[in-house]
Amino acid sequence: MTSDLGQTPSQTVGPFFGYALPFAGGPQLVAPSRADAVVLHGVVLDGDGLPVPDALLELWQADADGALVQRAGSRARELGRFTGFGRSAVDVDGHYEFATVLPGAVAPSTTGWALITVFARGLLHHLFTRAYFLDADAALPADPLLDRVDPARRETLIARADGPGSYRFDIRLQGEGETVFLEYADRA
Amino acid sequence: MSTSTGQDHGAVAGPALESQATIDAEVASIHERYAGRRANHPPRDFAPYRSSALRHPTHELVTLFPEEIERTSPAFGHVDVDPYESDLTIQHTGEPLGERMTVTGRVLDGDGRPVRNQLIEIWQANAGGRYIHKRDQHPAPLDPNFTGVGRALTGDDGSYRFTTVKPGPYPWKNHRNAWRPAHIHFSLFGQAFTQRLVTQMYFPGDPLFALDPIYQSITDPRARERLVAAYDHDETVPEFSMGYRWDIVLTGSTATWMEDEHDDE
Ligand SMILES: [Fe+2]
């Protein structure tokens, strides 16, 4: 039976979101000068391996203790509150950079990860992925999602340390090294 | 110079763009392939929208049950949004040109429960079809009294209301003589991040619907219609503005196909 309450369909964010969605301090979940601040950065690439210059990323994560913060203030960075939410448009080279804290593990995961949502011109429906934060040489942890993903593609979900307090997470929308993207099922 | 003969207005020489008829035929063929199947969201691989070609994943998405992070959503409040931000006609010293309108409705979950105190962001072209964006090349006038950005928090009943002017249609370069139907971009948060939605609201009876590969990327006609606001005379304010009503439903399920009696694959 058709319900009157059908899901409202998605449409692309288009090319002209840049004056509407980014906001002051959006990529800084914490002040970059904070002792425990880390950088999460990378590029968004298309199926030809070229940078996507008109993508927008959102970050949603727990705090360092693995707690999800449920309080207002994400758009009011002057208050200095960590809320776990960040938003960053990429630059002309497809590059983005967040300042955040290493998320603590939230069960059933045994390592901290952040939810990343990708919007772009040309993308009719946003994409979800996860960034698991790992040291440069750390082995993959046991994790319900990582255990299920094709081993050849698992590394696309890993934000690897590429320097002190810095983690690299590139997003490939299509083609070689395509990022693992997620969709969610309802529990019946 | 031509004026209304449908020729390119001041177009510079470039690669030949395909015709509207080519795009229409591609759209019709995809719709035929999906006929009778219920789908809420557009397929990300939708060739008539040319920019999608290199920007859609080719692997199947990995389906999972959401964990706590994905079942929660950031909170927003009055520290984040000023009530005046819902009126796009008072952001400058003068009144913007165009047809003043209000758009109102409710944000609901799939069970009809209101999505309370959540952030709605909108952006749009002005009445002439021009965005305040440096990459918008449409030679229509900017309006010094219109930016085209608004924000609001939903009320306890999930309701929202914006005052703005009706945006104009605008040309783009997907194919030759391509025009977007008038629309307002909407960004919505639900109670779970899985309900996150960015979409576009359209106006009833737009003759450009059939010609627009972005609108037509939604293959199920019942789903397409959910993006069209209703003219609501009760929301029209005497001597002041036109009223439109548009409800938004965030179910959070991103499964591409719902069970359907016609699904024979
Ligand atoms: Fe637009």
Coordinates of C-alpha atoms and ligand atoms in Angstrom, one line a residue:
Chain A
M1 CA 0.0 0.0 0.0
T2 CA 1.3 3.4 -0.8
S3 CA 1.6 5.5 2.3
D4 CA 1.0 9.2 2.3
L5 CA 4.2 9.4 4.3
G6 CA 6.6 8.4 1.7
Q7 CA 10.2 9.5 2.1
T8 CA 11.0 12.9 0.5
P9 CA 13.4 12.2 -2.3
S10 CA 17.0 13.5 -2.4
Q11 CA 18.3 16.0 -5.0
T12 CA 21.8 17.1 -5.7
V13 CA 23.3 19.9 -3.5
G14 CA 24.2 21.5 -6.9
P15 CA 27.1 23.9 -7.5
F16 CA 25.8 27.0 -5.6
F17 CA 25.7 25.9 -2.0
G18 CA 29.0 27.7 -1.2
Y19 CA 27.4 30.9 0.1
A20 CA 24.7 29.0 2.1
L21 CA 25.9 25.9 3.8
P22 CA 29.5 26.5 5.0
F23 CA 29.7 28.5 8.2
A24 CA 32.5 30.3 10.2
G25 CA 34.5 27.7 12.0
G26 CA 32.5 24.8 10.5
P27 CA 35.6 22.6 9.9
Q28 CA 36.9 23.3 13.5
L29 CA 35.2 21.0 15.9
V30 CA 37.8 22.2 18.4
A31 CA 40.3 25.0 18.3
P32 CA 43.3 23.7 16.3
S33 CA 45.6 25.0 19.1
R34 CA 44.1 22.6 21.7
A35 CA 46.7 20.1 23.0
D36 CA 44.5 17.1 22.0
A37 CA 43.4 18.5 18.6
V38 CA 44.1 16.4 15.5
V39 CA 43.8 17.2 11.8
L40 CA 41.6 15.0 9.6
H41 CA 42.3 15.9 6.0
G42 CA 42.3 14.6 2.4
V43 CA 40.9 15.1 -1.0
V44 CA 37.7 14.2 -2.8
L45 CA 38.4 12.5 -6.2
D46 CA 36.1 11.6 -9.1
G47 CA 36.2 8.6 -11.4
D48 CA 39.1 10.0 -13.4
G49 CA 41.1 10.5 -10.2
L50 CA 40.6 14.3 -10.6
P51 CA 39.8 16.5 -7.6
V52 CA 36.1 17.4 -7.1
P53 CA 36.2 21.1 -6.4
D54 CA 32.5 21.4 -5.4
A55 CA 31.9 18.8 -2.7
L56 CA 30.8 19.4 0.9
L57 CA 31.7 17.1 3.8
E58 CA 30.0 16.7 7.2
L59 CA 31.7 15.0 10.1
W60 CA 29.7 13.5 13.0
Q61 CA 31.5 11.8 15.8
A62 CA 31.8 11.0 19.5
D63 CA 34.1 12.9 21.9
A64 CA 37.4 11.5 23.1
D65 CA 35.6 9.4 25.7
G66 CA 33.2 7.8 23.2
A67 CA 30.2 9.9 24.2
L68 CA 27.9 11.5 21.7
V69 CA 27.3 15.1 22.6
Q70 CA 23.7 16.2 22.3
R71 CA 23.8 19.9 22.8
A72 CA 23.3 23.0 20.6
G73 CA 26.1 25.2 19.4
S74 CA 27.6 23.5 16.3
R75 CA 27.0 26.7 14.3
A76 CA 28.1 29.0 17.1
R77 CA 31.8 28.1 17.4
E78 CA 32.4 31.3 19.4
L79 CA 30.9 29.4 22.4
G80 CA 33.8 27.0 22.2
R81 CA 31.6 23.9 22.6
F82 CA 32.6 20.6 21.1
T83 CA 29.4 19.1 19.7
G84 CA 30.8 16.4 17.4
F85 CA 29.5 18.1 14.3
G86 CA 31.6 19.7 11.6
R87 CA 31.1 20.8 8.0
S88 CA 33.7 21.7 5.4
A89 CA 33.5 22.6 1.7
V90 CA 36.5 21.4 -0.3
D91 CA 38.8 23.9 -1.9
V92 CA 39.5 24.2 -5.7
D93 CA 41.9 21.3 -5.3
G94 CA 39.2 19.1 -3.7
H95 CA 41.0 19.3 -0.4
Y96 CA 39.3 19.5 3.0
E97 CA 40.7 19.7 6.5
F98 CA 38.9 19.3 9.9
A99 CA 40.3 20.0 13.3
T100 CA 38.8 17.6 15.8
V101 CA 39.7 15.2 18.6
L102 CA 40.3 11.5 18.2
P103 CA 36.8 9.9 18.7
G104 CA 36.6 7.4 21.5
A105 CA 35.2 4.0 20.6
V106 CA 31.4 3.6 20.8
A107 CA 30.4 -0.1 21.2
P108 CA 30.2 -2.4 19.3
S109 CA 33.2 -0.9 17.6
T110 CA 36.5 -1.3 19.4
T111 CA 38.2 1.7 17.8
G112 CA 36.9 5.3 17.3
W113 CA 35.5 6.3 14.0
A114 CA 33.7 9.3 12.5
L115 CA 30.7 9.3 10.2
I116 CA 31.4 11.2 7.0
T117 CA 28.7 12.4 4.7
V118 CA 29.6 13.5 1.2
F119 CA 27.5 16.0 -0.9
A120 CA 28.6 17.3 -4.3
R121 CA 27.4 18.7 -7.6
G122 CA 26.7 15.6 -9.8
L123 CA 25.8 13.5 -6.8
L124 CA 22.0 13.1 -6.7
H125 CA 22.0 11.5 -3.3
H126 CA 24.6 12.0 -0.6
L127 CA 27.0 9.2 0.4
F128 CA 27.8 8.0 3.9
T129 CA 31.2 6.5 4.9
R130 CA 33.2 6.0 8.0
A131 CA 36.7 7.1 8.9
Y132 CA 38.4 4.8 11.4
F133 CA 41.4 6.6 13.0
L134 CA 44.5 4.4 13.1
D135 CA 48.2 4.9 13.5
A136 CA 50.4 4.6 10.5
D137 CA 51.4 1.0 11.0
A138 CA 48.5 -0.2 13.2
A139 CA 46.7 -3.4 12.1
L140 CA 43.0 -3.2 11.4
P141 CA 40.9 -3.7 14.5
A142 CA 38.1 -6.2 14.9
D143 CA 35.0 -4.4 14.0
P144 CA 31.5 -5.4 12.8
L145 CA 31.7 -3.3 9.6
L146 CA 35.4 -3.8 8.8
D147 CA 35.0 -7.6 9.2
R148 CA 32.3 -7.6 6.6
V149 CA 34.0 -5.5 3.9
D150 CA 36.0 -7.0 1.1
P151 CA 39.6 -7.1 2.5
A152 CA 40.9 -5.4 -0.6
R153 CA 38.7 -2.4 0.1
R154 CA 39.0 -2.1 3.9
E155 CA 41.8 0.4 3.8
T156 CA 39.5 3.0 2.1
L157 CA 37.7 3.3 5.5
I158 CA 41.0 4.0 7.4
A159 CA 42.1 7.5 8.3
R160 CA 45.9 6.8 8.6
A161 CA 48.2 8.9 10.7
D162 CA 50.5 10.8 8.3
G163 CA 52.3 12.9 10.9
P164 CA 52.0 13.9 14.5
G165 CA 48.4 14.6 15.2
S166 CA 47.4 14.3 11.5
Y167 CA 45.2 11.8 9.8
R168 CA 44.7 11.4 6.0
F169 CA 41.4 10.3 4.6
D170 CA 40.9 10.6 0.8
I171 CA 37.5 9.9 -0.7
R172 CA 37.2 8.4 -4.1
L173 CA 33.7 8.6 -5.5
Q174 CA 34.3 6.1 -8.3
G175 CA 36.9 3.8 -9.9
E176 CA 40.2 2.6 -8.6
G177 CA 40.3 2.6 -4.9
E178 CA 36.7 3.6 -4.7
T179 CA 35.7 4.4 -1.1
V180 CA 33.4 1.9 0.7
F181 CA 30.0 3.8 1.0
L182 CA 27.2 2.7 3.3
E183 CA 23.5 2.5 3.4
Y184 CA 21.3 1.8 6.3
A185 CA 18.6 -0.8 6.8
D186 CA 15.7 -0.5 9.1
R187 CA 15.3 -3.1 11.8
A188 CA 12.0 -4.8 11.0
Chain B
M1 CA 21.0 39.3 -31.7
S2 CA 18.0 37.0 -31.4
T3 CA 15.6 37.7 -28.6
S4 CA 13.0 35.0 -28.3
T5 CA 13.8 32.7 -31.1
G6 CA 15.3 30.1 -28.8
Q7 CA 18.8 30.6 -30.2
D8 CA 21.8 30.8 -27.9
H9 CA 22.0 34.2 -26.3
G10 CA 25.5 35.5 -26.5
A11 CA 26.8 31.9 -26.4
V12 CA 30.5 31.4 -27.0
A13 CA 31.8 28.7 -29.3
G14 CA 32.4 25.5 -27.4
P15 CA 31.9 21.8 -27.7
A16 CA 28.5 21.1 -29.2
L17 CA 26.0 20.4 -26.5
E18 CA 23.4 17.7 -27.0
S19 CA 19.8 18.4 -27.7
Q20 CA 16.9 18.4 -25.4
A21 CA 15.5 15.5 -27.5
T22 CA 18.6 13.4 -26.8
I23 CA 18.3 14.0 -23.1
D24 CA 14.5 13.3 -23.1
A25 CA 15.0 10.0 -24.9
E26 CA 17.6 8.9 -22.4
V27 CA 15.3 9.8 -19.5
A28 CA 12.4 7.9 -21.1
S29 CA 14.5 4.8 -21.6
I30 CA 15.7 4.8 -18.0
H31 CA 12.1 5.4 -16.7
E32 CA 10.9 2.5 -18.8
R33 CA 13.6 0.3 -17.2
Y34 CA 12.4 1.3 -13.7
A35 CA 8.7 1.3 -14.5
G36 CA 6.4 0.1 -11.8
R37 CA 9.1 -0.1 -9.2
R38 CA 8.9 2.0 -6.1
A39 CA 12.0 4.0 -5.3
N40 CA 12.3 7.0 -3.0
H41 CA 15.6 8.4 -4.1
P42 CA 17.2 8.9 -7.5
P43 CA 19.8 6.4 -8.6
R44 CA 23.2 8.0 -8.3
D45 CA 24.0 6.7 -11.8
F46 CA 21.7 8.8 -14.0
A47 CA 23.5 9.6 -17.3
P48 CA 21.1 12.3 -18.5
Y49 CA 22.4 14.4 -15.6
R50 CA 25.9 14.6 -17.2
S51 CA 27.7 15.7 -14.0
S52 CA 26.8 12.3 -12.4
A53 CA 28.9 10.3 -14.8
L54 CA 32.2 10.4 -12.8
R55 CA 30.7 11.1 -9.4
H56 CA 28.7 8.0 -8.6
P57 CA 30.1 4.8 -7.0
T58 CA 30.2 1.7 -9.1
H59 CA 30.4 -0.8 -6.2
E60 CA 27.3 -1.8 -4.3
L61 CA 26.9 0.2 -1.2
V62 CA 27.5 -1.9 2.0
T63 CA 24.2 -2.2 3.9
L64 CA 24.2 -2.3 7.6
F65 CA 22.1 -1.5 10.6
P66 CA 23.0 1.9 12.0
E67 CA 25.0 2.0 15.2
E68 CA 24.6 4.6 17.9
I69 CA 26.5 7.4 16.1
E70 CA 24.3 6.9 13.0
R71 CA 21.2 6.8 15.1
T72 CA 21.8 10.2 16.6
S73 CA 22.0 13.7 15.1
P74 CA 23.6 16.9 16.1
A75 CA 21.4 19.2 18.1
F76 CA 20.7 22.8 17.1
G77 CA 19.2 25.6 19.1
H78 CA 18.7 29.4 19.2
V79 CA 22.4 29.8 19.8
D80 CA 22.8 28.5 16.2
V81 CA 19.9 30.2 14.4
D82 CA 18.3 33.6 14.8
P83 CA 14.5 33.7 14.3
Y84 CA 15.0 36.5 11.8
E85 CA 17.0 34.2 9.5
S86 CA 13.7 32.6 8.3
D87 CA 12.7 35.9 6.5
L88 CA 14.8 36.3 3.4
T89 CA 13.1 39.6 2.5
I90 CA 14.5 41.6 5.4
Q91 CA 18.2 41.0 5.1
H92 CA 19.0 44.2 3.3
T93 CA 17.9 47.8 3.4
G94 CA 15.3 47.5 0.7
E95 CA 12.7 44.9 -0.4
P96 CA 13.8 42.3 -2.9
L97 CA 12.2 42.2 -6.3
G98 CA 9.8 39.4 -7.2
E99 CA 6.8 37.6 -6.1
R100 CA 6.7 37.6 -2.3
M101 CA 5.8 34.2 -0.9
T102 CA 5.8 32.1 2.2
V103 CA 6.6 28.5 2.3
T104 CA 5.5 26.5 5.3
G105 CA 5.0 22.9 6.2
R106 CA 6.1 20.2 8.7
V107 CA 9.0 17.9 8.9
L108 CA 7.9 14.4 9.9
D109 CA 9.4 11.0 10.4
G110 CA 8.0 8.0 8.5
D111 CA 5.4 7.4 11.3
G112 CA 4.1 10.9 11.1
R113 CA 5.8 12.1 14.2
P114 CA 7.2 15.6 14.1
V115 CA 10.9 16.2 13.8
R116 CA 11.3 18.8 16.5
N117 CA 13.8 21.6 17.0
Q118 CA 15.9 20.6 14.0
L119 CA 17.8 22.8 11.6
I120 CA 16.5 23.6 8.1
E121 CA 18.7 25.5 5.8
I122 CA 17.5 26.9 2.4
W123 CA 19.2 28.7 -0.5
Q124 CA 17.8 29.9 -3.8
A125 CA 18.2 32.1 -6.9
N126 CA 16.5 35.5 -7.0
A127 CA 13.4 36.3 -8.9
G128 CA 15.5 36.6 -12.1
G129 CA 17.0 33.2 -11.7
R130 CA 20.4 34.4 -10.5
Y131 CA 22.4 33.1 -7.5
I132 CA 24.8 35.3 -5.5
H133 CA 27.6 32.9 -6.2
K134 CA 30.7 33.8 -8.1
R135 CA 30.4 30.7 -10.4
D136 CA 26.9 31.6 -11.5
Q137 CA 27.3 32.9 -15.0
H138 CA 23.7 33.5 -15.9
P139 CA 23.5 37.1 -17.3
A140 CA 20.4 37.9 -15.2
P141 CA 20.6 40.8 -12.8
L142 CA 21.7 40.4 -9.2
D143 CA 19.3 41.9 -6.7
P144 CA 21.1 44.1 -4.1
N145 CA 18.2 43.4 -1.7
F146 CA 18.3 39.6 -1.9
T147 CA 20.9 37.1 -0.8
G148 CA 18.8 34.0 -1.0
V149 CA 19.9 32.1 2.2
G150 CA 17.6 31.3 5.1
R151 CA 17.7 29.1 8.2
A152 CA 15.1 28.0 10.7
L153 CA 14.5 25.5 13.5
T154 CA 11.4 23.4 13.4
G155 CA 8.8 23.9 16.1
D156 CA 7.5 21.3 18.6
D157 CA 5.0 20.2 15.9
G158 CA 7.8 19.9 13.3
S159 CA 6.6 23.1 11.5
Y160 CA 8.7 25.6 9.7
R161 CA 7.9 28.8 7.8
F162 CA 10.1 30.9 5.5
T163 CA 9.3 34.3 3.9
T164 CA 11.0 34.8 0.6
V165 CA 10.5 35.7 -3.1
K166 CA 9.7 33.1 -5.7
P167 CA 13.0 32.1 -7.5
G168 CA 13.2 32.2 -11.2
P169 CA 14.1 29.3 -13.5
Y170 CA 17.7 29.5 -14.8
P171 CA 19.8 28.0 -17.6
W172 CA 22.6 25.6 -17.1
K173 CA 24.9 23.7 -19.4
N174 CA 23.9 20.1 -19.1
H175 CA 22.7 20.2 -22.7
R176 CA 21.7 22.8 -25.2
N177 CA 18.9 25.1 -23.9
A178 CA 18.8 23.4 -20.6
W179 CA 16.8 25.2 -17.9
R180 CA 16.2 24.3 -14.3
P181 CA 12.6 24.6 -13.1
A182 CA 12.2 27.1 -10.3
H183 CA 13.3 25.5 -7.0
I184 CA 14.5 26.2 -3.5
H185 CA 17.3 24.1 -2.1
F186 CA 16.6 22.5 1.3
S187 CA 19.0 20.9 3.8
L188 CA 17.4 18.9 6.7
F189 CA 18.5 17.1 9.8
G190 CA 16.4 14.5 11.4
Q191 CA 16.6 12.7 14.7
A192 CA 19.2 10.3 13.3
F193 CA 22.0 11.1 11.0
T194 CA 20.6 8.4 8.7
Q195 CA 17.7 10.8 8.0
R196 CA 20.0 13.6 6.7
L197 CA 18.5 15.0 3.5
V198 CA 19.5 17.6 1.0
T199 CA 16.8 18.2 -1.7
Q200 CA 15.0 20.8 -3.8
M201 CA 11.4 22.0 -3.5
Y202 CA 9.5 22.8 -6.8
F203 CA 6.4 24.8 -7.7
P204 CA 3.2 23.3 -9.0
G205 CA 2.6 23.1 -12.7
D206 CA 6.1 24.0 -13.9
P207 CA 6.3 23.3 -17.6
L208 CA 10.1 22.6 -17.2
F209 CA 9.5 19.4 -15.1
A210 CA 9.4 17.1 -18.1
L211 CA 12.6 18.6 -19.5
D212 CA 14.7 18.6 -16.3
P213 CA 17.1 15.6 -15.9
I214 CA 17.6 16.4 -12.2
Y215 CA 13.9 16.4 -11.3
Q216 CA 13.4 13.4 -13.6
S217 CA 16.3 11.5 -12.0
I218 CA 13.7 10.3 -9.5
T219 CA 12.3 7.4 -11.5
D220 CA 9.1 6.9 -9.5
P221 CA 6.5 9.5 -10.5
R222 CA 4.8 9.2 -7.1
A223 CA 8.1 10.1 -5.4
R224 CA 8.8 13.0 -7.8
E225 CA 5.5 14.6 -6.9
R226 CA 6.6 14.7 -3.3
L227 CA 9.0 17.5 -4.2
V228 CA 6.3 19.8 -5.5
A229 CA 4.8 22.2 -3.0
A230 CA 1.1 22.9 -3.1
Y231 CA -0.4 26.3 -3.5
D232 CA -2.3 27.0 -0.3
H233 CA -4.7 29.9 -0.4
D234 CA -5.1 29.7 3.4
E235 CA -1.4 30.6 3.6
T236 CA -1.7 33.4 1.1
V237 CA -1.6 36.6 3.1
P238 CA -4.1 39.2 1.8
E239 CA -2.4 42.2 0.1
F240 CA 1.0 40.6 0.9
S241 CA 2.2 37.2 -0.3
M242 CA 1.5 33.9 -2.0
G243 CA 1.4 30.8 0.2
Y244 CA 2.9 27.4 -0.5
R245 CA 2.8 24.3 1.7
W246 CA 5.4 21.6 1.6
D247 CA 5.8 18.8 4.1
I248 CA 9.0 16.8 4.3
V249 CA 9.3 13.2 5.4
L250 CA 12.5 11.7 6.7
T251 CA 12.4 8.0 7.2
G252 CA 16.1 7.3 7.4
S253 CA 16.0 4.2 5.3
T254 CA 18.3 4.6 2.4
A255 CA 17.6 1.2 0.9
T256 CA 17.2 1.8 -2.8
W257 CA 14.3 -0.5 -3.4
M258 CA 11.2 -1.0 -1.2
E259 CA 9.2 -4.2 -1.4
D260 CA 6.6 -3.8 -4.1
E261 CA 4.2 -6.1 -5.8
H262 CA 5.7 -5.1 -9.2
D263 CA 9.2 -5.9 -8.2
D264 CA 9.8 -8.9 -10.4
E265 CA 13.6 -9.1 -10.3
Ligands
FE1 FE 19.6 25.6 -7.9

